[in-house]
Short mmCIF file of C-alpha atoms and ligand atoms in Angstrom, two decimals:
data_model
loop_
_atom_site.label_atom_id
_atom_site.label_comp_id
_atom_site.label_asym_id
_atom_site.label_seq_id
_atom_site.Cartn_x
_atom_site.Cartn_y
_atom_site.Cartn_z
CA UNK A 1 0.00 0.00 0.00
CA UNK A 2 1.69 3.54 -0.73
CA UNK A 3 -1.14 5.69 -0.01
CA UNK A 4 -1.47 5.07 3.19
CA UNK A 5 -1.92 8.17 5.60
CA UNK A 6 -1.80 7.34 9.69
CA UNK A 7 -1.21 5.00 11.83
CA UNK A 8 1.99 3.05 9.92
CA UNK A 9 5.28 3.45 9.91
CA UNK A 10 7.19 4.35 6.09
CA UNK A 11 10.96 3.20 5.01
CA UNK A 12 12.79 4.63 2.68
CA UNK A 13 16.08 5.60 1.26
CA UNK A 14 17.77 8.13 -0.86
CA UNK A 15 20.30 7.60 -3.87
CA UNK A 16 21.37 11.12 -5.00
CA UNK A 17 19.92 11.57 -8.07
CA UNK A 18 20.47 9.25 -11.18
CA UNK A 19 22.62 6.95 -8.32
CA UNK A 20 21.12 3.46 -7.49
CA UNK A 21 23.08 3.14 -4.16
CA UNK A 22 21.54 4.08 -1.14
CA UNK A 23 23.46 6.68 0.57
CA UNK A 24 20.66 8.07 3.05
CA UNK A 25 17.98 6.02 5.26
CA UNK A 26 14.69 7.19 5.89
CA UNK A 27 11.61 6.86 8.54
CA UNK A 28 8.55 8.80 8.50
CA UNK A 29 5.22 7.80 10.55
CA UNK A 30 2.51 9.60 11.11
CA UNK A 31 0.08 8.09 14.06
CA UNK A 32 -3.38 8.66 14.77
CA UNK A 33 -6.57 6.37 15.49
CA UNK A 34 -3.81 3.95 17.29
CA UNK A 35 -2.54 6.80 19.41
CA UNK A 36 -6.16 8.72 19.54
CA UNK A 37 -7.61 5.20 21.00
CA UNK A 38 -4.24 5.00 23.55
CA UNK A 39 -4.83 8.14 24.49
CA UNK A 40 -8.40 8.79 25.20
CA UNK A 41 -8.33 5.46 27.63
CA UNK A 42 -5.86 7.62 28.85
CA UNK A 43 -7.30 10.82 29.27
CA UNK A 44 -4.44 12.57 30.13
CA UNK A 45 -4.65 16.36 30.14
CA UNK A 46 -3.75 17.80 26.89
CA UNK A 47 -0.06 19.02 28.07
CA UNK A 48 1.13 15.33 28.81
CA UNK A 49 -1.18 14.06 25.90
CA UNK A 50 0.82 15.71 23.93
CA UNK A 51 4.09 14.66 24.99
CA UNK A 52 2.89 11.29 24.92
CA UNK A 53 1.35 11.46 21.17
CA UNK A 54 5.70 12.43 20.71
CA UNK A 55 6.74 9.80 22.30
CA UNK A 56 4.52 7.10 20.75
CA UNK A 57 6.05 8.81 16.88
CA UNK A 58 9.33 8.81 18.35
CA UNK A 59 9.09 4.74 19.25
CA UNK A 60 8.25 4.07 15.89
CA UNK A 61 10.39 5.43 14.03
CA UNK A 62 13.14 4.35 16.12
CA UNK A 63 12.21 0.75 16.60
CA UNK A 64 11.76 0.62 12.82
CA UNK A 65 15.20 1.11 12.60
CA UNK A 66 16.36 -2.24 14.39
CA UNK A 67 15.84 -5.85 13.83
CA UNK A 68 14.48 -7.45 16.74
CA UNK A 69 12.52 -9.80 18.36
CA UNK A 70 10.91 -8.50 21.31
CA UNK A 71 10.14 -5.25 22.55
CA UNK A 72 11.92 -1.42 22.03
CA UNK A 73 10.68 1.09 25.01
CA UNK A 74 11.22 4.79 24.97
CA UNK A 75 11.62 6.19 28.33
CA UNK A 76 11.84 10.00 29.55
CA UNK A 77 12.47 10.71 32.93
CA UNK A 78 12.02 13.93 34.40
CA UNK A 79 12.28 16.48 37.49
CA UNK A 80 9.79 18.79 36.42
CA UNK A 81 5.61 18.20 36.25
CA UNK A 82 6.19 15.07 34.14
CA UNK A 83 7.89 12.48 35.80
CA UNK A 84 7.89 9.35 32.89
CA UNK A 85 6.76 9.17 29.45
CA UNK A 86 7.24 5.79 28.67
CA UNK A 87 6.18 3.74 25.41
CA UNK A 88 6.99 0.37 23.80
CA UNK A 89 6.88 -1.18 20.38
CA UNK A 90 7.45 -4.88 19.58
CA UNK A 91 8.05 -5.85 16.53
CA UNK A 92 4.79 -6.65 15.32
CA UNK A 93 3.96 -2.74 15.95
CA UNK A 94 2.11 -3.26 18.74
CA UNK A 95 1.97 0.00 20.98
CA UNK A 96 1.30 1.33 24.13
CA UNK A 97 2.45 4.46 26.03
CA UNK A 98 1.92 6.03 29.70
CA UNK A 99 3.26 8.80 31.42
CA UNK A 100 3.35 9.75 35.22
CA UNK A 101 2.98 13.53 36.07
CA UNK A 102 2.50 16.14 39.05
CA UNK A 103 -0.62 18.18 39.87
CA UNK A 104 -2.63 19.87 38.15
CA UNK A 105 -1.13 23.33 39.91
CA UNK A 106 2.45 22.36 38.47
CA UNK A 107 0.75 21.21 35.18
CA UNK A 108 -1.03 24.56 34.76
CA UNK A 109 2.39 26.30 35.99
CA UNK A 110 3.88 24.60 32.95
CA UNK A 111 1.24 25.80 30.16
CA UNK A 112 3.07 29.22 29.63
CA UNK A 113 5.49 29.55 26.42
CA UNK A 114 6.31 27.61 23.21
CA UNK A 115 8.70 24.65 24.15
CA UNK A 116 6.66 22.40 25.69
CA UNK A 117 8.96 19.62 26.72
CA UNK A 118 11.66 21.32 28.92
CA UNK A 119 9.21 22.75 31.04
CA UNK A 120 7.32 19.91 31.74
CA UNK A 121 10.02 17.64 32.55
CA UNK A 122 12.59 19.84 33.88
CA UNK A 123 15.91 18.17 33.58
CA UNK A 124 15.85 14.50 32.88
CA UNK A 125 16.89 11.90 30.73
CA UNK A 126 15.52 9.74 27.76
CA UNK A 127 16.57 6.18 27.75
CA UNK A 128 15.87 3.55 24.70
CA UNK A 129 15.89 0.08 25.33
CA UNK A 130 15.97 -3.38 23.21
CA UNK A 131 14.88 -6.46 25.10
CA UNK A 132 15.49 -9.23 22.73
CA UNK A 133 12.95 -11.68 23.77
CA UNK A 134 14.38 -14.92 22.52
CA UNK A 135 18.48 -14.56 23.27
CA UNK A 136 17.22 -12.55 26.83
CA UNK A 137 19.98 -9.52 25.46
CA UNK A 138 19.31 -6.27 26.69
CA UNK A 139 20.78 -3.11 24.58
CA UNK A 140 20.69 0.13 26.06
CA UNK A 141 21.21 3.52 25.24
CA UNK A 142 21.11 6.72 27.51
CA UNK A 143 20.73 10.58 26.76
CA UNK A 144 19.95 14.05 28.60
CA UNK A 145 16.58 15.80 27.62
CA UNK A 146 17.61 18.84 26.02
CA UNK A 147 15.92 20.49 23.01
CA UNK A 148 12.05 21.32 22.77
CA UNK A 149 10.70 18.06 21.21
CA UNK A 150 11.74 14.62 22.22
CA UNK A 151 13.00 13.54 18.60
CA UNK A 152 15.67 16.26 19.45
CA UNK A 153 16.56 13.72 22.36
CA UNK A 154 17.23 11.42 20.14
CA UNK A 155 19.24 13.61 17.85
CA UNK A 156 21.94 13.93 20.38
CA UNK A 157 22.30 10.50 21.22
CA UNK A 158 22.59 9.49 17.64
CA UNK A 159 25.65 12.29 17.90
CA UNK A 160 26.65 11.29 21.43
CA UNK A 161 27.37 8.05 20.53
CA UNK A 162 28.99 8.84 17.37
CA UNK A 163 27.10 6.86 15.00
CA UNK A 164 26.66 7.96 11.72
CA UNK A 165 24.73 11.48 11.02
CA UNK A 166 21.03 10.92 12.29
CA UNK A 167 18.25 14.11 12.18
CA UNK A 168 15.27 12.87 14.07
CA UNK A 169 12.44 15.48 14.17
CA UNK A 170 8.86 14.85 16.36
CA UNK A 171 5.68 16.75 16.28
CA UNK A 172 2.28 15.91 18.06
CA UNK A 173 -1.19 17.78 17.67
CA UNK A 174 -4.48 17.92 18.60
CA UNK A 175 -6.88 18.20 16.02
CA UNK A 176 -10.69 17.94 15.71
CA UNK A 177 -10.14 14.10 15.14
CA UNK A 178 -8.22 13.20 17.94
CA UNK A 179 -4.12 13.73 18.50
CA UNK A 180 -1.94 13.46 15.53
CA UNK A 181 1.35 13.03 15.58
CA UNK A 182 4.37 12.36 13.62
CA UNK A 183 8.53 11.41 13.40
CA UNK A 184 10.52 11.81 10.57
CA UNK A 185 14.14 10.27 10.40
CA UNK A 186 17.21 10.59 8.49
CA UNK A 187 20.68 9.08 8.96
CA UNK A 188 23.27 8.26 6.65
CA UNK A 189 24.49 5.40 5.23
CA UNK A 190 28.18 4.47 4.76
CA UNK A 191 29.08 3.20 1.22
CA UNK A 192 30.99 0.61 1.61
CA UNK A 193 28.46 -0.98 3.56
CA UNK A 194 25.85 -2.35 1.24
CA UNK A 195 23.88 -4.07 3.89
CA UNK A 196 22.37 -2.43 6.80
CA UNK A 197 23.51 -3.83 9.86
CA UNK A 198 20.50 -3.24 12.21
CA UNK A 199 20.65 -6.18 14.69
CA UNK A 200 21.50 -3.76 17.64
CA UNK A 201 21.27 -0.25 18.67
CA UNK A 202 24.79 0.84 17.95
CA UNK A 203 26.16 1.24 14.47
CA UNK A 204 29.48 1.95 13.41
CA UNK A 205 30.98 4.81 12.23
CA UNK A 206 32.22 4.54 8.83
CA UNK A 207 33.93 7.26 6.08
CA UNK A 208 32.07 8.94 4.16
CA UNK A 209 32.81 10.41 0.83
CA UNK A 210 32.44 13.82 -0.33
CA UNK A 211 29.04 12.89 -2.10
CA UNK A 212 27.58 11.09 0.56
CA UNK A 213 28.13 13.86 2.55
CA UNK A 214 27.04 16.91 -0.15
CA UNK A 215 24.01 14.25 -0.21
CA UNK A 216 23.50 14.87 3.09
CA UNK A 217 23.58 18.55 3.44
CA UNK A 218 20.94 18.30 1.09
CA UNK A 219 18.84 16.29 2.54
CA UNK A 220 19.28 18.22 5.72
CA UNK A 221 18.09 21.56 3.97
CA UNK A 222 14.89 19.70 2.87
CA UNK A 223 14.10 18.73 5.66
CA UNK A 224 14.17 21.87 7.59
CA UNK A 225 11.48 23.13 4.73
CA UNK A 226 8.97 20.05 6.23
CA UNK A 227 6.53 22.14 7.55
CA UNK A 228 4.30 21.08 10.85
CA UNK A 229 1.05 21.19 8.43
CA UNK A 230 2.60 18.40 5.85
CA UNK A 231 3.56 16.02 9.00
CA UNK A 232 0.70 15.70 10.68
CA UNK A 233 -1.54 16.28 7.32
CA UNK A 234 -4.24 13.37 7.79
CA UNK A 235 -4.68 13.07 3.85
CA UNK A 236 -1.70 12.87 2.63
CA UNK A 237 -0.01 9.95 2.04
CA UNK A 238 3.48 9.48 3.49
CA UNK A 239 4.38 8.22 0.68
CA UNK A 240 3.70 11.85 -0.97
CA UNK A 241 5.81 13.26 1.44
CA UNK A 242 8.67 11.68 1.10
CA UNK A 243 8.49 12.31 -2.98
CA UNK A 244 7.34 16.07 -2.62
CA UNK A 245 10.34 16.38 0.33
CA UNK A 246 13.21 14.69 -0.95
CA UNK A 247 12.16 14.39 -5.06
CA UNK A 248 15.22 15.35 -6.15
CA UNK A 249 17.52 13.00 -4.00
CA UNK A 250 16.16 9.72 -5.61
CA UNK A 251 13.77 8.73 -3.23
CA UNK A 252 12.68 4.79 -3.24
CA UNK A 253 10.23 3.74 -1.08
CA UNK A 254 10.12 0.44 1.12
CA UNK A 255 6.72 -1.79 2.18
CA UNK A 256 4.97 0.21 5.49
CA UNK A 257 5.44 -1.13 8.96
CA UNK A 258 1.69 -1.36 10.85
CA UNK A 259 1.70 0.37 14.28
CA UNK A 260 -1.33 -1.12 16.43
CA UNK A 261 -3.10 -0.17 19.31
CA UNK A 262 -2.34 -3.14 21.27
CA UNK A 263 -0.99 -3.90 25.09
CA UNK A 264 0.87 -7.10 26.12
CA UNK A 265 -0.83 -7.30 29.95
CA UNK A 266 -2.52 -10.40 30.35
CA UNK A 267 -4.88 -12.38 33.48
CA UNK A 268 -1.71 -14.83 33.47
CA UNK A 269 1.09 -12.06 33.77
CA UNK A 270 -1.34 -10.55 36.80
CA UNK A 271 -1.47 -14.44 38.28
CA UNK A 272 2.14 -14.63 37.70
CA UNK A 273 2.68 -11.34 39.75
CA UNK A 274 0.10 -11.82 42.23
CA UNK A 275 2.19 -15.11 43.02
CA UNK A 276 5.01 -13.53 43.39
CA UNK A 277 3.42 -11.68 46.69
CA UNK A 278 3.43 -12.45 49.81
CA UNK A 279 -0.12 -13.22 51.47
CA UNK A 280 -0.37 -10.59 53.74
CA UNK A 281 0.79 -8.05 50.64
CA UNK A 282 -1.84 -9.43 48.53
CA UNK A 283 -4.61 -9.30 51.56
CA UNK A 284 -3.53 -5.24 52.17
CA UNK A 285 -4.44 -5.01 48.24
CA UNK A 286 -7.83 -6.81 48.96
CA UNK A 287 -11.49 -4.73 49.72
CA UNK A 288 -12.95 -6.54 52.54
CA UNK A 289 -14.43 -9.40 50.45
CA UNK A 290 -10.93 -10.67 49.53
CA UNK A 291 -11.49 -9.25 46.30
CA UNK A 292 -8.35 -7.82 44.68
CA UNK A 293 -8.47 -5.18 41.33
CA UNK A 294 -5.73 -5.24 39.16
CA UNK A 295 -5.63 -2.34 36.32
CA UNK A 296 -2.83 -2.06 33.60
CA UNK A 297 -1.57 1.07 33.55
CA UNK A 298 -0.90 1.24 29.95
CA UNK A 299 -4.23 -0.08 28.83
CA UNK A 300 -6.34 0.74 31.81
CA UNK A 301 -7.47 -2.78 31.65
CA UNK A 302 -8.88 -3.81 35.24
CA UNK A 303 -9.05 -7.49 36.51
CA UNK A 304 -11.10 -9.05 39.45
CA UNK A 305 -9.34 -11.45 41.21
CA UNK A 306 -11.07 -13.28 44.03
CA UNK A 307 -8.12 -13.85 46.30
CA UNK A 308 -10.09 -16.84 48.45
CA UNK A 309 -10.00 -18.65 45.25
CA UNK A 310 -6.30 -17.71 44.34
ZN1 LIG B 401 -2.59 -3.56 29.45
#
């Protein structure tokens, strides 16, 4: 499918025009009825809404760019009104995000200016995480918040960890239709290396000629003509895009990833963890009729247990 609009994640890559070669790796998602669905179980105020709508674009786009079995979380920590934004992916594209935040006073304090995501969460960290479910590897990566959206986050640890040249930009909006959001990603490909190595989260550095990186100037100067509008545009194919932004670097583009609505809680993981409790833990969890009310906090989903028949 290439006209599709929300709620999938788009690969592509860029030649240089007239090259075959790719030279320049692409991600763009846009998210909606997934996210709108997350998000209204939610019901988050707005503000952290918001942030979240970011985070889920920003976990797409980045697990896209890994081969994996198992599960890639996005986690922002905070001092300021938002503690956590947190969201995971596995590689089936199933989502799910939540986020833990102060008061509504220190909320409210918060609503004043442009740059939404320094003055909610203060000084923090974002952390991004591969849990490999088969081999039980864990692959983690680690950078300060800095910059207004969280895709500028993961900018810097792209640069921190000096991997090749990586532009991540994230936008989220509400709109008549529920929150809208999207990532777009760039990062550059090394020539000599034909195949993408994407089992892990770190690649290696590599030279880069003097067209790859022309190429990539280029590509950088597009993108900073994207405008917020065209992103989060709920008719217009990604696809589109990603010819009307980068149509005269060669674009190609690659089959779309599906990003679903969909959380991985379980009444067996709840057993499992109401086992792992000790009886007097689970009875101070109990109402008086021994009955005991487990609720996801990703998917809100509540479960009854009856702990006299546990
Ligand atoms: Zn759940």
């Amino acid at each position: 499918m290439m006209n599709e609009v929300s709620d999938v994640v788009l690969p592509f890559y860029l030649t240089g025009e007239g090259a075959t070669a790719p030279r320049i790796r692409g991600r763009i998602a846009r998210l909606h009825h997934a996210q709108d669905a997350i998000l209204s179980r939610h019901d988050y105020p707005d503000i952290v809404a918001g942030l979240c709508a970011e985070t889920m674009a920003l976990t797409s786009v980045l697990s896209s760019m890994m081969s994996f079995e198992g599960v890639f979380t996005v986690q922002a920590k905070g001092d300021g009104a938002v503690k956590t934004l947190m969201s995971d992916m596995t590689q089936d594209g199933d989502m799910r995000c939540y986020a833990a935040f102060g008061d509504d006073e220190m909320l409210q304090s918060a609503y004043q200016g442009p740059a939404l995501l320094p003055r909610l969460a203060g000084s923090g960290y974002m952390a991004f995480t591969v849990d490999h479910q088969v081999t039980k590897r864990r692959y983690q990566g680690i950078v300060e918040l800095d910059g207004p959206h969280l895709g500028d986050a993961a900018t810097a640890w792209y640069k921190n960890s000096e991997q090749l040249s990586t532009l991540v930009m994230t936008i989220a909006e509400k709109t008549a239709d529920g929150w809208v959001s999207s990532a777009l990603l760039l990062q550059q490909i090394a020539v000599s290396g034909g195949k993408n190595d994407e089992d892990d989260l770190y690649k290696q550095p590599e030279e880069l000629d003097a067209e790859s990186l022309d190429l990539w100037h280029t590509a950088m100067t597009l993108c900073s003509s994207v405008k917020t509008d065209e992103l989060l545009d709920k008719n217009l194919p990604l696809a589109d895009l990603v010819y009307r932004l980068f149509n005269s670097l060669g674009p190609h583009i690659q089959p779309t990833r599906p990003i679903t609505d969909k959380c991985r809680c379980s009444p067996q993981k709840v057993e499992v963890m109401l086992d792992g409790l000790s009886e007097e833990q689970r009875a101070s969890l109990a109402d008086d009729n021994g009955q005991l009310v487990v609720s996801c906090e990703f998917c809100k989903t509540d479960r009854t247990f009856d702990l006299t028949a546990l």
